[in-house]
Coordinates of C-alpha atoms (C1' of nucleotides) in Angstrom, one line a residue:
Chain G
M273 CA -100.1 27.3 -66.6
E274 CA -98.3 26.5 -63.4
A275 CA -94.6 26.8 -63.7
A276 CA -94.3 25.8 -60.1
A277 CA -95.3 22.2 -60.8
V278 CA -92.9 19.6 -59.9
R279 CA -92.8 16.4 -61.9
T280 CA -93.0 13.2 -59.9
T281 CA -93.3 9.6 -60.9
L282 CA -95.0 6.7 -59.2
R283 CA -94.8 3.0 -59.9
S284 CA -97.9 0.9 -60.3
G285 CA -99.2 -0.1 -56.8
E286 CA -97.5 2.7 -54.9
V287 CA -99.5 4.8 -52.6
L288 CA -99.1 8.5 -53.1
F289 CA -100.9 9.6 -49.9
S290 CA -103.2 8.0 -47.4
Q291 CA -106.3 9.2 -45.7
G292 CA -105.3 11.2 -42.6
D293 CA -102.0 12.4 -43.9
P294 CA -101.4 16.2 -43.6
G295 CA -101.2 16.9 -47.3
D296 CA -100.3 20.3 -48.7
S297 CA -100.3 19.8 -52.5
F298 CA -102.5 18.7 -55.3
Y299 CA -101.7 16.8 -58.4
V300 CA -102.3 16.7 -62.1
I301 CA -102.0 13.4 -63.9
E302 CA -99.7 13.8 -66.9
H303 CA -99.9 10.1 -67.6
G304 CA -101.1 7.0 -65.7
E305 CA -103.9 5.9 -63.6
I306 CA -104.8 6.7 -60.0
E307 CA -107.4 5.2 -57.8
I308 CA -109.0 7.3 -55.1
S309 CA -110.5 5.4 -52.2
V310 CA -111.4 5.5 -48.5
L311 CA -110.4 2.7 -46.2
A312 CA -112.0 1.3 -43.1
N313 CA -109.5 0.4 -40.4
D314 CA -110.3 -3.3 -40.8
G315 CA -109.0 -3.2 -44.3
R316 CA -112.3 -2.8 -46.2
K317 CA -112.1 -0.4 -49.1
L318 CA -114.5 1.8 -50.9
A319 CA -113.1 3.0 -54.2
L320 CA -114.4 6.5 -55.1
D321 CA -113.0 7.0 -58.6
I322 CA -110.4 6.1 -61.1
L323 CA -108.6 9.0 -62.6
R324 CA -106.6 9.2 -65.8
D325 CA -104.5 11.5 -68.0
G326 CA -105.4 15.2 -67.5
E327 CA -107.4 14.8 -64.4
V328 CA -106.6 16.5 -61.1
F329 CA -106.9 15.3 -57.5
G330 CA -105.9 16.1 -53.9
E331 CA -107.5 19.5 -53.8
I332 CA -109.6 19.0 -50.7
A333 CA -106.6 18.9 -48.3
L334 CA -105.2 22.2 -49.7
F335 CA -107.0 24.3 -47.2
G336 CA -105.6 23.2 -43.9
G337 CA -106.8 19.7 -43.5
E338 CA -106.0 16.0 -43.6
R339 CA -106.4 14.0 -46.7
T340 CA -109.9 12.6 -46.8
A341 CA -109.0 9.7 -49.1
T342 CA -106.1 7.5 -50.2
A343 CA -104.5 7.8 -53.7
A344 CA -102.8 4.9 -55.2
A345 CA -101.3 4.2 -58.6
L346 CA -103.1 1.5 -60.6
A347 CA -100.4 1.9 -63.3
D348 CA -97.0 3.6 -63.6
C349 CA -97.7 7.4 -63.4
V350 CA -96.1 10.7 -64.2
L351 CA -97.7 13.4 -62.1
R352 CA -97.2 17.1 -61.6
Q353 CA -97.3 18.2 -58.0
I354 CA -98.3 21.7 -57.1
R355 CA -97.8 23.0 -53.6
R356 CA -100.3 24.8 -51.5
A357 CA -98.4 28.1 -51.4
D358 CA -98.1 28.2 -55.1
V359 CA -101.8 27.4 -55.6
L360 CA -102.9 30.1 -53.1
A361 CA -100.7 32.7 -54.7
T362 CA -101.9 31.9 -58.2
L363 CA -105.6 31.9 -57.2
R364 CA -105.2 35.2 -55.5
R365 CA -103.7 36.7 -58.6
K366 CA -106.2 35.2 -61.0
P367 CA -109.7 35.3 -59.9
D368 CA -111.0 33.6 -63.0
L369 CA -108.8 30.6 -62.1
A370 CA -110.3 30.7 -58.6
L371 CA -113.7 30.4 -60.1
D372 CA -112.7 27.4 -62.2
F373 CA -111.3 25.9 -59.1
I374 CA -114.6 26.5 -57.3
E375 CA -116.4 24.9 -60.1
A376 CA -114.2 21.8 -59.9
L377 CA -114.9 21.5 -56.2
C378 CA -118.7 21.8 -56.9
D379 CA -118.4 18.9 -59.3
R380 CA -116.6 16.8 -56.7
L381 CA -119.4 17.7 -54.2
R382 CA -122.0 16.7 -56.7
S383 CA -120.4 13.3 -57.4
L384 CA -119.8 12.6 -53.7
S385 CA -123.4 13.5 -53.0
R386 CA -124.6 11.2 -55.6
K387 CA -122.5 8.4 -54.2
L388 CA -123.9 8.9 -50.8
E389 CA -127.4 8.8 -52.1
E390 CA -126.9 5.7 -54.1
R391 CA -125.2 4.0 -51.2
A392 CA -128.1 5.0 -48.9
F393 CA -131.0 4.1 -51.1
L394 CA -130.0 1.7 -53.9
P395 CA -129.4 -2.1 -53.7
V396 CA -126.3 -3.7 -55.0
P397 CA -127.5 -4.6 -58.6
V398 CA -128.5 -1.1 -59.3
R399 CA -125.2 0.3 -58.1
L400 CA -123.3 -2.3 -60.0
A401 CA -125.1 -1.4 -63.2
N402 CA -124.4 2.3 -62.7
R403 CA -120.8 1.7 -61.9
L404 CA -120.2 -0.6 -64.9
L405 CA -121.7 2.0 -67.2
Y406 CA -119.7 4.7 -65.6
L407 CA -116.4 2.8 -65.9
D408 CA -117.2 1.9 -69.5
A409 CA -117.8 5.5 -70.4
K410 CA -114.7 6.7 -68.5
L411 CA -112.1 4.1 -69.2
G412 CA -113.6 4.0 -72.7
A413 CA -112.6 0.8 -74.3
A414 CA -115.9 0.5 -76.2
G415 CA -118.1 -1.9 -74.2
R416 CA -115.2 -3.7 -72.4
V417 CA -114.5 -2.8 -68.8
T418 CA -111.1 -4.1 -67.8
V419 CA -111.3 -4.5 -64.0
S420 CA -111.3 -7.6 -61.7
Q421 CA -114.5 -8.5 -59.9
A422 CA -112.8 -7.8 -56.6
D423 CA -111.9 -4.3 -57.6
L424 CA -115.4 -3.8 -59.0
A425 CA -116.8 -4.9 -55.7
D426 CA -114.7 -2.2 -53.9
F427 CA -116.0 0.3 -56.3
V428 CA -119.6 -0.7 -55.9
G429 CA -119.4 -1.1 -52.2
A430 CA -120.1 -4.8 -52.0
T431 CA -118.3 -8.1 -51.8
R432 CA -116.6 -9.9 -54.5
E433 CA -119.0 -12.8 -54.2
G434 CA -122.0 -10.5 -54.3
V435 CA -120.8 -9.0 -57.5
A436 CA -120.2 -12.4 -59.0
K437 CA -123.7 -13.5 -58.2
V438 CA -125.3 -10.5 -59.9
L439 CA -123.1 -10.9 -62.9
A440 CA -124.1 -14.6 -63.1
V441 CA -127.7 -13.5 -63.5
W442 CA -126.9 -10.9 -66.1
R443 CA -124.7 -13.4 -68.0
S444 CA -127.5 -15.9 -68.1
R445 CA -129.6 -13.2 -69.8
N446 CA -126.8 -12.3 -72.2
W447 CA -126.5 -8.8 -70.9
V448 CA -122.8 -9.1 -70.3
A449 CA -120.0 -11.5 -71.1
V450 CA -117.6 -12.2 -68.3
S451 CA -114.0 -13.2 -68.6
R452 CA -110.9 -13.1 -66.4
G453 CA -110.1 -9.5 -65.6
S454 CA -112.8 -7.9 -67.7
I455 CA -116.5 -7.6 -68.4
E456 CA -118.0 -6.9 -71.8
I457 CA -121.3 -5.1 -72.0
L458 CA -123.6 -6.8 -74.5
E459 CA -127.0 -5.1 -73.7
R460 CA -126.2 -1.6 -72.6
A461 CA -129.9 -0.7 -72.6
A462 CA -130.8 -3.5 -70.1
L463 CA -128.1 -2.2 -67.7
E464 CA -129.4 1.3 -68.1
R465 CA -132.8 0.1 -67.3
V466 CA -131.6 -1.5 -64.1
G467 CA -129.6 1.6 -63.2
D468 CA -132.6 3.8 -63.7
A469 CA -134.9 1.5 -61.8
Y470 CA -134.9 3.6 -58.7
R471 CA -134.3 7.0 -60.2
K472 CA -138.0 7.4 -61.1
Chain E
M244 CA -120.6 42.3 -46.9
E245 CA -123.1 41.6 -49.6
A246 CA -125.5 44.5 -50.2
A247 CA -127.1 42.5 -52.9
A248 CA -128.7 40.1 -50.4
V249 CA -132.4 39.9 -50.5
R250 CA -134.2 39.1 -47.3
T251 CA -136.8 36.3 -47.5
T252 CA -138.8 34.5 -44.9
L253 CA -140.0 31.0 -44.6
R254 CA -142.6 29.4 -42.3
S255 CA -141.8 26.2 -40.4
G256 CA -142.2 23.2 -42.6
E257 CA -141.9 25.1 -45.9
V258 CA -139.5 23.7 -48.5
L259 CA -137.1 26.3 -49.9
F260 CA -135.8 24.2 -52.7
S261 CA -135.8 20.6 -53.7
Q262 CA -133.2 18.2 -55.1
G263 CA -133.2 18.6 -58.9
D264 CA -134.4 22.2 -59.0
P265 CA -132.2 24.5 -61.1
G266 CA -131.2 26.8 -58.3
D267 CA -129.1 29.9 -58.9
S268 CA -128.6 31.4 -55.5
F269 CA -127.3 30.6 -52.1
Y270 CA -128.5 31.6 -48.6
V271 CA -127.4 32.8 -45.3
I272 CA -129.5 32.0 -42.3
E273 CA -130.2 35.2 -40.4
H274 CA -132.5 33.4 -38.0
G275 CA -134.2 30.0 -37.9
E276 CA -133.4 26.4 -38.6
I277 CA -133.0 24.6 -41.9
E278 CA -132.7 20.9 -42.6
I279 CA -130.7 19.8 -45.6
S280 CA -131.6 16.3 -46.8
V281 CA -131.6 14.0 -49.8
L282 CA -134.7 12.1 -50.8
A283 CA -135.3 8.7 -52.5
N284 CA -138.2 8.7 -54.9
D285 CA -140.1 6.2 -52.6
G286 CA -140.1 8.9 -49.9
R287 CA -137.2 7.7 -47.8
K288 CA -135.1 10.5 -46.5
L289 CA -131.5 10.9 -45.4
A290 CA -131.0 14.1 -43.4
L291 CA -127.5 15.5 -44.0
D292 CA -127.4 18.4 -41.6
I293 CA -129.4 20.9 -39.6
L294 CA -128.2 24.5 -40.0
R295 CA -128.9 27.5 -37.7
D296 CA -128.2 31.2 -37.4
G297 CA -125.2 32.4 -39.3
E298 CA -124.7 29.3 -41.4
V299 CA -124.8 29.3 -45.2
F300 CA -126.1 26.7 -47.6
G301 CA -127.0 26.2 -51.3
E302 CA -123.6 27.0 -52.7
I303 CA -123.2 23.8 -54.6
A304 CA -125.7 24.7 -57.3
L305 CA -124.2 28.1 -57.9
F306 CA -122.0 26.9 -60.7
G307 CA -124.4 25.7 -63.2
G308 CA -126.1 22.7 -61.8
E309 CA -129.1 21.3 -60.1
R310 CA -129.6 21.3 -56.4
T311 CA -128.1 18.2 -55.0
A312 CA -130.3 18.2 -51.9
T313 CA -133.5 19.6 -50.4
A314 CA -133.7 22.4 -48.0
A315 CA -136.7 22.7 -45.7
A316 CA -137.4 24.9 -42.7
L317 CA -137.7 23.2 -39.3
A318 CA -138.7 26.5 -37.8
D319 CA -139.8 29.9 -39.0
C320 CA -136.8 31.4 -40.8
V321 CA -135.4 34.7 -42.0
L322 CA -132.9 34.2 -44.7
R323 CA -130.7 36.4 -47.0
Q324 CA -130.7 35.2 -50.5
I325 CA -127.7 36.0 -52.8
R326 CA -128.0 35.5 -56.5
R327 CA -125.4 33.8 -58.7
A328 CA -124.5 36.9 -60.7
D329 CA -123.8 38.8 -57.5
V330 CA -121.7 36.1 -56.0
L331 CA -119.6 35.7 -59.2
A332 CA -119.0 39.4 -59.5
T333 CA -118.0 39.7 -55.9
L334 CA -115.7 36.7 -56.0
R335 CA -114.0 38.0 -59.1
R336 CA -113.4 41.3 -57.4
K337 CA -112.2 39.9 -54.1
P338 CA -109.8 37.0 -54.4
D339 CA -109.5 36.6 -50.7
L340 CA -113.2 36.1 -50.5
A341 CA -112.9 33.5 -53.2
L342 CA -110.4 31.7 -51.1
D343 CA -112.8 31.7 -48.1
F344 CA -115.4 30.4 -50.3
I345 CA -113.1 27.6 -51.5
E346 CA -112.3 26.7 -47.9
A347 CA -116.0 26.5 -47.1
L348 CA -116.5 24.1 -50.0
C349 CA -113.6 22.0 -48.8
D350 CA -115.3 21.8 -45.4
R351 CA -118.5 20.5 -47.1
L352 CA -116.5 18.0 -49.0
R353 CA -114.9 16.8 -45.9
S354 CA -118.1 16.4 -44.0
L355 CA -119.8 14.6 -47.0
S356 CA -116.9 12.3 -47.3
R357 CA -117.1 11.4 -43.7
K358 CA -120.8 10.7 -44.0
L359 CA -120.2 8.4 -46.9
E360 CA -117.5 6.6 -45.0
E361 CA -119.6 6.1 -42.0
R362 CA -122.5 4.9 -44.0
A363 CA -120.3 2.5 -45.9
F364 CA -118.5 1.0 -43.0
L365 CA -120.2 1.6 -39.6
P366 CA -123.2 -0.1 -38.2
V367 CA -126.3 1.7 -36.9
P368 CA -125.3 2.0 -33.2
V369 CA -122.0 3.6 -34.0
R370 CA -123.6 6.1 -36.4
L371 CA -126.3 6.8 -33.9
A372 CA -123.8 7.6 -31.2
N373 CA -121.9 9.9 -33.5
R374 CA -125.0 11.7 -34.6
L375 CA -126.4 12.2 -31.1
L376 CA -123.1 13.7 -30.0
Y377 CA -123.0 15.9 -33.1
L378 CA -126.5 17.2 -32.6
D379 CA -125.9 17.8 -29.0
A380 CA -122.8 19.8 -29.7
K381 CA -124.4 21.7 -32.5
L382 CA -127.9 22.4 -31.2
G383 CA -126.2 22.9 -27.9
A384 CA -128.8 22.5 -25.2
A385 CA -126.4 21.0 -22.8
G386 CA -126.9 17.3 -23.0
R387 CA -130.4 17.4 -24.2
V388 CA -131.1 16.7 -27.9
T389 CA -134.5 17.8 -28.9
V390 CA -135.5 15.7 -31.9
S391 CA -138.0 12.9 -32.4
Q392 CA -136.8 9.4 -32.9
A393 CA -138.2 9.4 -36.4
D394 CA -136.2 12.4 -37.3
L395 CA -133.1 11.0 -35.7
A396 CA -133.6 7.9 -37.7
D397 CA -133.6 9.9 -40.9
F398 CA -130.4 11.6 -39.7
V399 CA -128.6 8.4 -38.9
G400 CA -129.9 6.6 -42.0
A401 CA -131.9 3.9 -40.3
T402 CA -135.5 3.2 -39.3
R403 CA -137.4 4.6 -36.4
E404 CA -137.8 1.2 -34.9
G405 CA -134.1 0.4 -35.3
V406 CA -133.2 3.6 -33.5
A407 CA -135.7 2.9 -30.7
K408 CA -134.2 -0.5 -30.1
V409 CA -130.7 0.8 -29.8
L410 CA -131.9 3.6 -27.4
A411 CA -133.7 0.9 -25.4
V412 CA -130.3 -0.8 -24.8
W413 CA -128.6 2.4 -23.9
R414 CA -131.4 3.4 -21.6
S415 CA -131.1 0.1 -19.7
R416 CA -127.4 1.0 -19.1
N417 CA -128.3 4.5 -18.0
W418 CA -126.4 6.1 -20.8
V419 CA -129.3 8.1 -22.0
A420 CA -132.7 9.2 -20.8
V421 CA -135.5 9.1 -23.4
S422 CA -138.6 11.1 -23.3
R423 CA -141.2 12.2 -25.9
G424 CA -139.4 14.4 -28.4
S425 CA -136.0 14.5 -26.8
I426 CA -133.1 12.5 -25.6
E427 CA -130.9 13.3 -22.7
I428 CA -127.3 12.2 -22.7
L429 CA -126.3 10.9 -19.3
E430 CA -123.0 9.1 -20.1
R431 CA -121.3 11.1 -22.8
A432 CA -118.1 9.1 -22.4
A433 CA -119.9 5.8 -23.1
L434 CA -121.4 7.2 -26.3
E435 CA -118.0 8.5 -27.4
R436 CA -116.5 5.1 -26.8
V437 CA -119.2 3.5 -29.0
G438 CA -118.7 6.2 -31.7
D439 CA -115.0 5.6 -31.7
A440 CA -115.3 1.9 -31.8
Y441 CA -114.5 1.5 -35.4
R442 CA -112.3 4.6 -35.9
K443 CA -109.2 2.8 -34.5
Chain U
dG145 C1' -161.8 13.7 -19.0
dC146 C1' -162.5 12.0 -23.5
dG147 C1' -161.4 11.4 -28.3
dG148 C1' -157.7 11.7 -31.4
dC149 C1' -153.3 12.8 -32.6
dT150 C1' -148.3 11.8 -32.7
dC151 C1' -144.5 9.6 -30.6
dT152 C1' -142.4 5.6 -28.4
dG153 C1' -141.6 0.4 -27.3
dT154 C1' -141.2 -4.3 -28.7
dG155 C1' -141.7 -8.8 -30.7
dA156 C1' -141.9 -11.8 -34.9
dA157 C1' -141.0 -12.6 -39.6
dC158 C1' -138.4 -11.6 -43.5
dG159 C1' -134.6 -10.5 -46.5
dG160 C1' -130.5 -8.5 -48.8
dG161 C1' -126.1 -9.1 -48.4
dT162 C1' -122.1 -10.9 -46.1
dT163 C1' -119.1 -14.6 -44.5
dC164 C1' -117.3 -19.0 -45.0
dA165 C1' -115.8 -22.7 -47.5
dC166 C1' -114.5 -24.8 -51.5
dA167 C1' -114.2 -26.0 -56.5
dG168 C1' -112.8 -24.9 -60.8
dA169 C1' -110.6 -21.9 -64.5
dC170 C1' -107.2 -19.2 -66.5
dG171 C1' -102.5 -17.5 -67.3
dC172 C1' -97.7 -17.0 -66.4
dA173 C1' -93.1 -18.7 -65.3
dT174 C1' -89.9 -22.3 -65.3
Chain V
dA74 C1' -96.2 -29.7 -69.3
dT75 C1' -96.3 -28.7 -64.8
dG76 C1' -97.1 -25.8 -61.1
dC77 C1' -98.6 -22.0 -58.6
dG78 C1' -101.0 -17.8 -57.8
dT79 C1' -104.8 -15.1 -58.9
dC80 C1' -109.4 -14.7 -60.5
dT81 C1' -114.1 -16.6 -60.8
dG82 C1' -118.4 -19.4 -59.5
dT83 C1' -121.6 -21.1 -56.2
dG84 C1' -124.0 -23.0 -52.3
dA85 C1' -125.0 -22.8 -47.2
dA86 C1' -125.2 -20.5 -42.9
dC87 C1' -125.6 -16.4 -40.7
dC88 C1' -126.8 -11.5 -39.3
dC89 C1' -127.9 -6.8 -39.3
dG90 C1' -131.3 -4.2 -40.1
dT91 C1' -135.9 -3.7 -42.0
dT92 C1' -140.8 -4.5 -42.4
dC93 C1' -145.0 -5.5 -40.3
dA94 C1' -148.2 -5.4 -36.7
dC95 C1' -149.6 -3.8 -32.5
dA96 C1' -149.7 -1.9 -27.8
dG97 C1' -149.0 1.7 -24.8
dA98 C1' -147.9 6.8 -23.5
dG99 C1' -147.8 11.6 -23.6
dC100 C1' -150.1 15.7 -25.2
dC101 C1' -153.7 19.0 -27.1
dG102 C1' -158.3 20.7 -27.9
dC103 C1' -162.9 20.8 -26.9

DNA sequence: GCGGCTCTGTGAACGGGTTCACAGACGCAT
DNA sequence: ATGCGTCTGTGAACCCGTTCACAGAGCCGC
């Protein structure tokens, strides 16, 4: 689709761009895993999403602005980078593509809006339940979410200890099984109930 | 620009659309004042923005989705409503317009992202300082922000009492003057310092 | 000018969640 | 097997902000 794409690679742990950078291109993940997050200046982190093969990111800064988030590789990655000028030219030529692009932006808006809402209104256990289910569906390893509690905490917007305590309760009810580096969902329905608790 | 716009009016207090509604059009404010907010099912409210003459809203739901927020009139309004089909047709015909549209969406994304970040990392006084300065600049009545403390609290994401207590401190330092229904900014620099406190 | 409204001010109690401080537990490298 | 680093578990202290409960204060209509 885009012949102008440049292939770039990234080692696990490397930061592709940081919040505040100028940024004039967006990326398609050919293979790998990228974490999108925002950082407080004291080092706290809020993870927004984890993206995998086939997903795109970095579009927000395309139209004259700074990067609003930080993108880092969770695993070795092969990316295709597409520069602003190429994107603009293509969108101008292909209105249908522009509409797709708009739709993608609207999806982003929706998910961000939902995150803000959850953050504003829902307590930690509810957010944790939602995020666990989301990660399970997305990283799809059938009921097993492979992520450390520390990373999970960043994703939920809480502390590692706080997450551990909620998981301790759930474990005691046999809703989840916890092991080093991963969490297994045993009672999906129970977590869904918790996640829905506040959503009427 | 858009001959397909339909003029509609709205009385102060009326709700134009609610979060979750299907929604297939967006709006331009010809005259009036609209508040965009998200609601928790227990009635709590987080106000996202207050829009005035010339501003547009409601674009997110244009591409097959529910409204992500609620729009209510803070004053009598005259709006122009533009339906999905007309928007799509126009964007398809005028690529440059599509690019403008994309840019507008990116701006929204930026401001939402900033809100999430503030909410996640910054304490109430900092958010209050930022919001006061924002409202002052936007509703531009030269140093006087005309809004009740209850509404301000919704906007900051805090309680009425919490806001009152912070204002009490600022008043004692002569940074602001508080009166029924409005707040006057006396020491803008001091508030800017508070607002920047955590932004490095 | 007198009820009745809404808006503001403030203190006390409470609580969700964090911070702090360790104590295991697991896994990899040598 | 021995260590060492990272991940997990948990209790205690603490704190920001909310909730609760009132007490003024400004404003409007009658």
